[in-house]
Coordinates of C-alpha atoms in Angstrom, one line a residue:
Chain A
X127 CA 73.9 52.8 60.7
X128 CA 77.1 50.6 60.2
X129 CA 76.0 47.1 59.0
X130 CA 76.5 44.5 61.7
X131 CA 78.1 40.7 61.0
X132 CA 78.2 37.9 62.8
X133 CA 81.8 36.5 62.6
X134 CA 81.9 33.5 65.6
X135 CA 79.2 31.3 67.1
X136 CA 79.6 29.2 69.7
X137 CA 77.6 27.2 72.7
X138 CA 78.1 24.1 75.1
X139 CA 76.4 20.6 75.6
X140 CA 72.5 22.0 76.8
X141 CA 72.0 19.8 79.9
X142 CA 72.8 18.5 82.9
X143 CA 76.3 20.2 84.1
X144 CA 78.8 20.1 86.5
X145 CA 80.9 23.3 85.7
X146 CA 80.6 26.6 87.3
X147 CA 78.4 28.9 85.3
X148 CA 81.2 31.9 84.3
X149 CA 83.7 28.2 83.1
X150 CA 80.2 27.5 80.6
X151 CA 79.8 30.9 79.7
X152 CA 83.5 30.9 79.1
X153 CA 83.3 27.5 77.0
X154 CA 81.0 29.0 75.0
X155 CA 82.8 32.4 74.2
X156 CA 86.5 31.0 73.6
X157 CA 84.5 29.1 71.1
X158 CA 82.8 32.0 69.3
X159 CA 86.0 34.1 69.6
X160 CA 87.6 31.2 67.7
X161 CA 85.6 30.8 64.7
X162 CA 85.7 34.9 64.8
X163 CA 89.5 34.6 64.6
X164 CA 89.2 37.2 67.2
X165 CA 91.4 37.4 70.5
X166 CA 90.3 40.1 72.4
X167 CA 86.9 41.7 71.7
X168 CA 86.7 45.3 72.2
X169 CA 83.3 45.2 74.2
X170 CA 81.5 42.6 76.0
X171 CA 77.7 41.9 76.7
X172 CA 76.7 39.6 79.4
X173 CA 73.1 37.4 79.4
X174 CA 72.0 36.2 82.7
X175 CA 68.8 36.2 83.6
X176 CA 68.9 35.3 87.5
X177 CA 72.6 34.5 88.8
X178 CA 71.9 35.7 91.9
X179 CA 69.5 33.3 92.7
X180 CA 70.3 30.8 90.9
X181 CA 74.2 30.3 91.5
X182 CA 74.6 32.6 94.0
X183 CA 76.9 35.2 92.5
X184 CA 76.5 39.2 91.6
X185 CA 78.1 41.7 89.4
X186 CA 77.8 39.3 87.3
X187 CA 78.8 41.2 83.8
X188 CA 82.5 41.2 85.3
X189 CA 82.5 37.7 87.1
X190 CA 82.4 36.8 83.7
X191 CA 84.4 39.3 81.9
X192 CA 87.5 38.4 84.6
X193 CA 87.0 34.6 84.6
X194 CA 87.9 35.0 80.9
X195 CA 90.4 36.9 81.5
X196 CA 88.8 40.3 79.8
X197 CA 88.9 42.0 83.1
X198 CA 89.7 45.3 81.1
X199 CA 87.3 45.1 78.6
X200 CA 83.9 46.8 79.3
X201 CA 81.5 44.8 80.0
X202 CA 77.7 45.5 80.7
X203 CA 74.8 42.7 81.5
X204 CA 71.5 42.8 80.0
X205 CA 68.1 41.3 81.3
X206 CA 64.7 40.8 80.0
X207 CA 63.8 37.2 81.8
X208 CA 63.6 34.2 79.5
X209 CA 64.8 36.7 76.6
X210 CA 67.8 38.2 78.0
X211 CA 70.0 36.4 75.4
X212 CA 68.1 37.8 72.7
X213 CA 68.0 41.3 74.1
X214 CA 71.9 41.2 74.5
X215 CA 72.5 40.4 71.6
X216 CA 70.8 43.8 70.8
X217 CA 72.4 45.7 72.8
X218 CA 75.9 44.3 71.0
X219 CA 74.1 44.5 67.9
X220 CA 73.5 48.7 68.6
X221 CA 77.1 48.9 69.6
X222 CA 78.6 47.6 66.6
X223 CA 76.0 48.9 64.2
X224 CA 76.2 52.9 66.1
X225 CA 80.1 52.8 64.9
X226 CA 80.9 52.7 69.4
X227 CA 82.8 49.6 68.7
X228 CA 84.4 47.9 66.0
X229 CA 83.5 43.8 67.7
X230 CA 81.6 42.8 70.8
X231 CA 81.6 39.6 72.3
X232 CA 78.2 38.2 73.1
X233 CA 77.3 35.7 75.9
X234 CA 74.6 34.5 77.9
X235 CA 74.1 31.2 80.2
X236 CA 71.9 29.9 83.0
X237 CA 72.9 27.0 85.2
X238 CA 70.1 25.9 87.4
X239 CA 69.8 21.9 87.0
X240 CA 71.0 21.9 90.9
X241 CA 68.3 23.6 92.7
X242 CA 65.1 21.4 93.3
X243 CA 62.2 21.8 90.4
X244 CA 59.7 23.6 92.8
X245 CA 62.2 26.3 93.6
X246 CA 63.1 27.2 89.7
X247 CA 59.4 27.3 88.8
X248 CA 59.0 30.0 91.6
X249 CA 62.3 31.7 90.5
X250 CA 61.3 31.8 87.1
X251 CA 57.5 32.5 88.0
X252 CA 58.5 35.8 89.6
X253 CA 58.6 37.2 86.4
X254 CA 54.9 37.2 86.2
X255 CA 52.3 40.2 87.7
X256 CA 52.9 40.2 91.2
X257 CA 49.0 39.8 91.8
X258 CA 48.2 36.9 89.1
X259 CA 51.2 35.2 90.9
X260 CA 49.3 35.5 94.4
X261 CA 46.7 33.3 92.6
X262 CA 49.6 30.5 92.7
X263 CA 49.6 31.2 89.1
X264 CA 52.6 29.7 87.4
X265 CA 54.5 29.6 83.9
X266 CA 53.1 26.5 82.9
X267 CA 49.1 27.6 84.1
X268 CA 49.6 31.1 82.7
X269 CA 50.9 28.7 79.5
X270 CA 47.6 26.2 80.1
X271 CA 45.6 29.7 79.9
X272 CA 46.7 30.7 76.8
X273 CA 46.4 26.8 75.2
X274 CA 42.9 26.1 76.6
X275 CA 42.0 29.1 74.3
X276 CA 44.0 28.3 71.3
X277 CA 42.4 24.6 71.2
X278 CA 39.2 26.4 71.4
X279 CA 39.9 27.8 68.2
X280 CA 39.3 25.6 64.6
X281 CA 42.2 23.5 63.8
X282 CA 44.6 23.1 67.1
X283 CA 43.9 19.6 69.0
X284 CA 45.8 17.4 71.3
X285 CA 47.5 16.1 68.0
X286 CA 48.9 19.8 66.8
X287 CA 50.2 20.4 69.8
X288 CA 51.8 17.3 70.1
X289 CA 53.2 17.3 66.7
X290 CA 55.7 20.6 67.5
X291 CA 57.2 18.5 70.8
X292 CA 57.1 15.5 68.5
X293 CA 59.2 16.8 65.5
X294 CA 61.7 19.0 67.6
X295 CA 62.8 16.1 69.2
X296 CA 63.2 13.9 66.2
X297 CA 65.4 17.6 65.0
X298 CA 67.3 17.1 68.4
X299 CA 68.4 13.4 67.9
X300 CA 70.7 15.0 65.3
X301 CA 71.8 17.5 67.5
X302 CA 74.7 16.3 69.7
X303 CA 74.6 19.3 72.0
X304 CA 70.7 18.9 72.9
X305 CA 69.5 18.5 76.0
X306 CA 67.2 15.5 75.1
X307 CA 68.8 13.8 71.9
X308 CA 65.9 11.3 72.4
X309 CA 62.7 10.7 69.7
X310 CA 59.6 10.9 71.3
X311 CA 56.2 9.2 70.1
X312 CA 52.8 11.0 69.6
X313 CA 51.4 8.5 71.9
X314 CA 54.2 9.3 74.8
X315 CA 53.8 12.9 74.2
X316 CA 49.8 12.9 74.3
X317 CA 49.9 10.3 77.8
X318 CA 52.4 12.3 79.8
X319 CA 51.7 13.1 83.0
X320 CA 49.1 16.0 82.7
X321 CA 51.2 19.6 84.6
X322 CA 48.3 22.0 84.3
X323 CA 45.3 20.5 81.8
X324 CA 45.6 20.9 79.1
X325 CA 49.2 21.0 79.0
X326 CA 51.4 17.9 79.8
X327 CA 55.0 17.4 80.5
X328 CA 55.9 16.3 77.2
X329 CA 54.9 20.1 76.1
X330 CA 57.0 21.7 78.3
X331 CA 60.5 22.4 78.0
X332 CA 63.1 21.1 80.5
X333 CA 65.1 22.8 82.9
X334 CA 68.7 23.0 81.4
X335 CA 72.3 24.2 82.3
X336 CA 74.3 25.9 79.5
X337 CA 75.8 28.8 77.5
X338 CA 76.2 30.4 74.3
X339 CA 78.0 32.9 72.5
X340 CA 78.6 35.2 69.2
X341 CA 81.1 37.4 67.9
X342 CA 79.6 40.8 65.7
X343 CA 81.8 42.8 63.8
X344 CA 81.5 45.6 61.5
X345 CA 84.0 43.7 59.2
X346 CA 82.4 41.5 56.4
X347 CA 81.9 38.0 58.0
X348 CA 79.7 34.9 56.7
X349 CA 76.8 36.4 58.1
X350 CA 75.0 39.5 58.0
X351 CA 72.4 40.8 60.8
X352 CA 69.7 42.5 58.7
X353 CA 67.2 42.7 60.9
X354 CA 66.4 43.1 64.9
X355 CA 62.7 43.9 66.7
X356 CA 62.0 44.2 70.2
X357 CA 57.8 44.2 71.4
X358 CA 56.4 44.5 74.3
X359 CA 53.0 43.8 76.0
X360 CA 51.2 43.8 79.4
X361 CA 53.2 42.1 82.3
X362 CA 49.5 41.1 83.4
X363 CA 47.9 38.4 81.4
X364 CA 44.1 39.4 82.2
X365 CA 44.7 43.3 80.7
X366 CA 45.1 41.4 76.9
X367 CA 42.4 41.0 75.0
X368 CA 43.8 38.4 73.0
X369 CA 45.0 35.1 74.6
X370 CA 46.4 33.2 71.3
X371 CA 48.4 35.9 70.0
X372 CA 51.2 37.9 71.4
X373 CA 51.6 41.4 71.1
X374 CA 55.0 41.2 71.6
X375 CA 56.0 38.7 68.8
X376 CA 53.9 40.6 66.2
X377 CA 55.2 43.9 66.8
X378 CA 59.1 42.7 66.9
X379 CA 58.6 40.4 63.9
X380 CA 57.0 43.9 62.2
X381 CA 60.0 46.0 63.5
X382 CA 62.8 43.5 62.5
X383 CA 61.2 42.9 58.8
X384 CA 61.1 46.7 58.5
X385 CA 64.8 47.1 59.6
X386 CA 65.7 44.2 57.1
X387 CA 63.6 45.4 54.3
X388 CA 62.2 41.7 53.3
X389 CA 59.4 40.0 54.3
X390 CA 58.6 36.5 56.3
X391 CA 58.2 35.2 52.5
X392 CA 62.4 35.0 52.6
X393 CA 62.7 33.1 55.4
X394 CA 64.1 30.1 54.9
X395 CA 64.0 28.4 58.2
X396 CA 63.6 29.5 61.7
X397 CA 64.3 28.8 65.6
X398 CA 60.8 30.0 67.3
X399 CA 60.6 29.9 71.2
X400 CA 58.6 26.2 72.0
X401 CA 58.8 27.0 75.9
X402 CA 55.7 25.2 75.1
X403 CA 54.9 23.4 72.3
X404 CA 51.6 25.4 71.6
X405 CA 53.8 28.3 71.9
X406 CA 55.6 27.4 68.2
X407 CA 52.4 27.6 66.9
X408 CA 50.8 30.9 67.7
X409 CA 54.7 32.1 66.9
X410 CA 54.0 30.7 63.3
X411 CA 50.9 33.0 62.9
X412 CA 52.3 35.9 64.6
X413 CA 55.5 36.0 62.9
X414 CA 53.2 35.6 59.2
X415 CA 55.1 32.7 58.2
X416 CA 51.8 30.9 58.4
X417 CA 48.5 32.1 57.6
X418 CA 46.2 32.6 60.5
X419 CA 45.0 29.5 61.3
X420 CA 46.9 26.9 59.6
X421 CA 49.8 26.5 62.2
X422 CA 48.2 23.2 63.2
X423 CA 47.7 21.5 60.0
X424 CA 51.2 22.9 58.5
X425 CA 52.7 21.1 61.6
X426 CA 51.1 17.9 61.5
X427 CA 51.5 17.8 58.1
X428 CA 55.4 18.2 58.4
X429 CA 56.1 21.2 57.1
X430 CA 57.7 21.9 59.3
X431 CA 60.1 19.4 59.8
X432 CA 63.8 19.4 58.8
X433 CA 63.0 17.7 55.2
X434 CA 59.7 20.2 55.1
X435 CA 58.8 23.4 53.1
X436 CA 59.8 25.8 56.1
X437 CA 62.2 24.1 59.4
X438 CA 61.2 25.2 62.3
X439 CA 63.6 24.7 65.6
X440 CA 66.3 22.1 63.5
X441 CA 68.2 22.5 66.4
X442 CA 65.3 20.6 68.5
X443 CA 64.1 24.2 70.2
X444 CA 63.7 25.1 73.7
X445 CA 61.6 21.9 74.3
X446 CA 64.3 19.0 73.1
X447 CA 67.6 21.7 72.8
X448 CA 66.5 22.6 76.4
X449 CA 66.5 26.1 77.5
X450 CA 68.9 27.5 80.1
X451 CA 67.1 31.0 79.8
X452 CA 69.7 33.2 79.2
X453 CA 71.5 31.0 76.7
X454 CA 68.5 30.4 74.8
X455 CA 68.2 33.3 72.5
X456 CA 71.8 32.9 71.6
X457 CA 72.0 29.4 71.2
X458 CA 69.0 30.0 68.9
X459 CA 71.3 32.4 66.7
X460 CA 74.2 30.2 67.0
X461 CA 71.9 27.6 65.4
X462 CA 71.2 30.0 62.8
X463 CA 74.2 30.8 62.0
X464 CA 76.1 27.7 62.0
X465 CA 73.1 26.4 59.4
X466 CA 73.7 29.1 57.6
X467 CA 77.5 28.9 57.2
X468 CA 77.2 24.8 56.8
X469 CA 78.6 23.9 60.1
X470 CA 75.0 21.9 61.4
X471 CA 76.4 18.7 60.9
X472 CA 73.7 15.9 60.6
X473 CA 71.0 18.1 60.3
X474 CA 72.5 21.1 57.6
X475 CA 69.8 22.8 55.8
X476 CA 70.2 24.5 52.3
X477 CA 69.2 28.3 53.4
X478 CA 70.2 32.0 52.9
X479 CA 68.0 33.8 55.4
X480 CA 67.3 32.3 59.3
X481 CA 64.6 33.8 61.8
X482 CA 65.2 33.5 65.5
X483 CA 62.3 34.4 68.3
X484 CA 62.5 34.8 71.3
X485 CA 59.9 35.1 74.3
X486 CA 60.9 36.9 77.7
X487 CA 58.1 36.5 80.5
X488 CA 55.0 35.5 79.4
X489 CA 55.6 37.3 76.2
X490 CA 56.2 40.7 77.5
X491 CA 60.0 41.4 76.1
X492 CA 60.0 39.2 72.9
X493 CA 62.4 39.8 70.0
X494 CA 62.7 38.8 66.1
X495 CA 66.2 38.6 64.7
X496 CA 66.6 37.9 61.3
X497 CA 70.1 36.9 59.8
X498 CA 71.5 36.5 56.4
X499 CA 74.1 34.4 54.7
X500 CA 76.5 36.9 52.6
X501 CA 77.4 34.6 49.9
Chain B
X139 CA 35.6 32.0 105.2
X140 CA 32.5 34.4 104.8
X141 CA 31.9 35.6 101.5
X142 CA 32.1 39.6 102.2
X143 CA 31.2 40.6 98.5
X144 CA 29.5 39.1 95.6
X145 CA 31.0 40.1 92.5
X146 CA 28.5 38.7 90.4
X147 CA 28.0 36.7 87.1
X148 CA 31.2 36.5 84.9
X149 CA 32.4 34.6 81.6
X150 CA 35.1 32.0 81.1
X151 CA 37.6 33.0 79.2
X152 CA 40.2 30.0 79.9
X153 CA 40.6 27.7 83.2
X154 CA 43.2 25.4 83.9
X155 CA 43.9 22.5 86.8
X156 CA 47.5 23.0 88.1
X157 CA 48.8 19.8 89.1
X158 CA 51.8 20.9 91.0
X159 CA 51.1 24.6 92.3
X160 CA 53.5 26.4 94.2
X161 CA 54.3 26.0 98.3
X162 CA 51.2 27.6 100.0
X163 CA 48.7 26.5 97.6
X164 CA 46.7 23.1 97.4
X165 CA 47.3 20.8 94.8
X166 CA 45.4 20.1 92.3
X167 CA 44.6 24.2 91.7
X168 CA 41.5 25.5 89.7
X169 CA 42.3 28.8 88.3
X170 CA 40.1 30.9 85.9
X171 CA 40.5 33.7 83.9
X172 CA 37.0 35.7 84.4
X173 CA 35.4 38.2 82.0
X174 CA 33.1 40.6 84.3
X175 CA 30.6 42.6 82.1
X176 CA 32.3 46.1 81.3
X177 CA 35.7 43.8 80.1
X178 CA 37.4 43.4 83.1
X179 CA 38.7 40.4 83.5
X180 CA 39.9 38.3 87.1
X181 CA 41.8 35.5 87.7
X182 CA 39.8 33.5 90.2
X183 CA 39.8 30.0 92.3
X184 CA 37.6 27.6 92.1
X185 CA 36.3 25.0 94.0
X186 CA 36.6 22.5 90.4
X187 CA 36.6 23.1 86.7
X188 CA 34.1 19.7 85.8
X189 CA 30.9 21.5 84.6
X190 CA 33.3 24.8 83.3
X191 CA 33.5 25.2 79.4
X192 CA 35.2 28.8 77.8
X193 CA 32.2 31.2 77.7
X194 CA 30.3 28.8 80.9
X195 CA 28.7 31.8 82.6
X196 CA 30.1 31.5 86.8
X197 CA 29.3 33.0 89.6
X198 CA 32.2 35.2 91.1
X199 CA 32.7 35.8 95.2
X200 CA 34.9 37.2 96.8
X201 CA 35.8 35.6 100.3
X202 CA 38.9 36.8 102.5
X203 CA 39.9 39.2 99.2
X204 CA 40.5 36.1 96.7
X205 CA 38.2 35.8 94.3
X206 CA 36.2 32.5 93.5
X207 CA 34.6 31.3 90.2
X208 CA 31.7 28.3 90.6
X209 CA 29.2 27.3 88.0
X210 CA 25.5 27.8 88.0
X211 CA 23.7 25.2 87.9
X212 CA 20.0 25.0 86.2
X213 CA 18.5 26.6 89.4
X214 CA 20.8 29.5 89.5
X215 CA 19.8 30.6 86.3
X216 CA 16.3 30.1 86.7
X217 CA 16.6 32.2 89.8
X218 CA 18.7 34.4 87.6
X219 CA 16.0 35.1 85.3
X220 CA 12.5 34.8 87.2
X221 CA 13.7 36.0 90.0
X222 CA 13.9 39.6 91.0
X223 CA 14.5 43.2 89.8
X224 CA 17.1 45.4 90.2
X225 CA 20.5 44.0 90.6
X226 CA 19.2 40.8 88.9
X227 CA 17.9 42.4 86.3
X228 CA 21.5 43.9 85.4
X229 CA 22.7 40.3 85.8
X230 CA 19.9 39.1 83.3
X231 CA 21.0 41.8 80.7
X232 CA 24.4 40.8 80.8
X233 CA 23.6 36.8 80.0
X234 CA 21.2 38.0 77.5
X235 CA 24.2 40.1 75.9
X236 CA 26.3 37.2 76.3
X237 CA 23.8 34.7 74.8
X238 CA 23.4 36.9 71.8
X239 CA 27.1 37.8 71.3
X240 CA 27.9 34.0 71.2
X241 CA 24.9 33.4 68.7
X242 CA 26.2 36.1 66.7
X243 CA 29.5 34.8 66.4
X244 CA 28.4 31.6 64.8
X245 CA 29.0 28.6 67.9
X246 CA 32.6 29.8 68.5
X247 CA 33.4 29.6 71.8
X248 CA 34.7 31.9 74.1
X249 CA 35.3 35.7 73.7
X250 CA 38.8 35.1 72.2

């Protein structure tokens, strides 16, 4: 296996926005092909998770390839719901590291701050079992599920969980691409309007238009990809036995730590997916960067803060970052990356290996990349 | 609406109150996640979620093929214990299990 690199990161404003989805996707990529020094990559890998629906357009891998004007360059998309950023950055990752190409261009974006909330909860909710979804079960009550059942367990409370949306946002007020740049108070967080009990608004992650992009290359660049795991579980939520862990994030933290030959002890900082603010938590246990059931107490005692003993999410996360499916597992890596080449202005951390997690579904197609500065 | 089967007695293993639940469904929605005895587990309806704890012991009908959750209240389980063989008695074994499962385990709550 060839060793991979990451040579260009790049992602828009997360938000509210006007453009076309391919012009953000576009953004995004002309800015990762930039700091690559790169001008024509030899493959490209698309992310979308549901254009179709969501803007309207198909064929989607070379609506994008030709509004960049890489109409001859092949170009596949890649899909596993609220992960398909992360898994396409796989599948560029297995090009470049099977010796098939020399650089691939990732990118992956979502745009769907123009459709009506109800209609992107259904959109998104159809990536749940057909017949727990005939139950009117949604993301965020699947979510409340799996919370009620965490709190139930010593040492996660109203404050814990509170803390994680607390401290990403503080991390996104330094962020000038997030979503919600905006500190929130404990107090805010734990009297927001109740979505399914016990979760409340102020745990959920918004609904958010953007794109994101990286450049891999089996040249030498700043940053080296040493590790990438894939798990999988049940798509139905009542065949686990376990509610407050996920298969999915044990088994791809346990295949990208074997790939990379280190353990979650070398991580230095790490983007974990906070579609819900519990969901940081059980990540930090799953992943081993905690010990089982200490998630709560690390986080409320700051540790994991940007000025704490292990960052998690300086980029603010899904929950203040905002999360425009597709573009999320990117723009997780781009976050690693840029921290670990020094270009996070206002919030730059001092670190030599990054972790980014990503959950697709209810934690069916998760995925564990772990990157490495090469200074 | 005419109950057509009755599932029996089943465990909590998390509940929830959707506040805004998709078109075709009333809002506020109780849903449950049901353990049956033998493992399987059911997501269910229910009427409310006030008197429902993780590991609350609920009755389960089924009415027009969707499932229903509701808690017993002191009479049911009275009626649960003293009051007949057979079926009951199945019903009794399985509380008794569940009783002594949760003792066992030291006051957690819930079979997580």
């Amino acid at each position: 296996m060839e060793e991979v690199w990451v040579t260009g990161a790049g992602m828009t404003r997360i938000g509210r926005r006007s453009e076309p989805l391919p012009e953000l996707m576009a953004e995004a990529a002309l800015a990762a092909l930039a700091m690559a020094g790169l001008e024509r990559p030899e493959a490209i890998v698309v992310a979308a998770m549901n254009p179709e629906e969501f803007v309207g357009d198909g064929n989607f891998a070379s609506n994008v390839a030709s509004h960049m004007g890489f109409a001859d360059v092949p170009t596949l998309r890649v899909e596993t719901a609220t992960s398909s950023g992360a898994a396409a950055f796989y599948t560029g990752f297995a090009e470049v590291a099977s010796g098939l190409c020399s650089t691939v261009l990732v990118v992956g974006g979502e745009k769907m701050t123009h459709i009506a909330t109800p209609r992107v909860s259904e959109l998104i909710g159809r990536s749940i079992d057909p017949y727990e979804r005939s139950y009117g079960a949604t993301m965020p009550a699947l979510a409340a599920l799996i919370t009620r059942a965490l709190m139930a367990r010593h040492g996660v409370g109203e404050r814990e969980i509170a803390a994680v949306a607390v401290k990403n946002h503080a991390h996104a007020a330094r962020n000038p691409l997030a979503h919600f740049p905006t500190p929130v108070s404990m107090d805010e967080v734990m009297a927001s309007r109740m979505v399914s009990d016990p979760l409340r608004l102020l745990h959920c992650c918004p609904i958010s238009d953007g794109a994101a992009a990286v450049v891999l290359s089996d040249t030498r660049g700043p940053v080296r990809v040493a590790g990438v795991g894939q798990g999988t579980d049940t798509l139905a939520l009542r065949h686990r036995h376990d509610l407050t862990s996920f298969r999915a994030t044990q088994t791809a933290a346990r295949a990208a730590f074997t790939m990379a030959g280190f353990g979650p002890a070398r991580v230095d900082f790490a983007e974990l997916h906070d579609a819900f603010a519990p969901f940081e938590l059980i990540a930090l246990e799953d992943i081993g960067l905690v010990p089982p059931g200490k998630s709560g107490t690390i986080t409320l005692d700051g540790e994991t803060a940007l000025d704490g003993r292990l960052p998690i999410n300086p980029s603010g996360g899904l929950k203040a970052r905002g999360h425009p499916l597709a573009a999320t597992g990117l723009a997780q890596i781009v976050e690693c990356v840029w921290q670990l080449v020094g270009r996070a202005e206002g919030r730059q951390l001092n670190a030599r290996v990054a972790l980014a997690h990503s959950i697709g579904g209810l934690a069916t197609n998760n995925w564990v990349t772990l990157l490495e500065a090469s200074r | 609406m005419i109950p057509t089967t009755v599932a029996g007695i089943g465990e909590i293993v998390s509940y929830t109150t959707l506040h805004s639940a998709p078109e075709g469904f009333r809002s506020p929605l109780h849903i449950a996640l049901v353990q049956l005895q033998g493992g399987a587990r059911f997501v269910c309806h229910g009427a409310q979620t006030r008197r429902v704890r993780i590991g609350s012991l609920v009755a389960i009908e089924a009415v027009d093929n969707i499932y229903y959750f509701s808690s017993l209240n002191a009479l049911d389980r009275a009626r649960l214990f003293w009051g007949r063989a057979g079926r009951a008695g199945d019903r009794v074994n399985a509380m008794t299990r569940s009783v002594v499962r949760r003792l066992f385990k030291g006051g957690e709550s819930g079979p997580n």
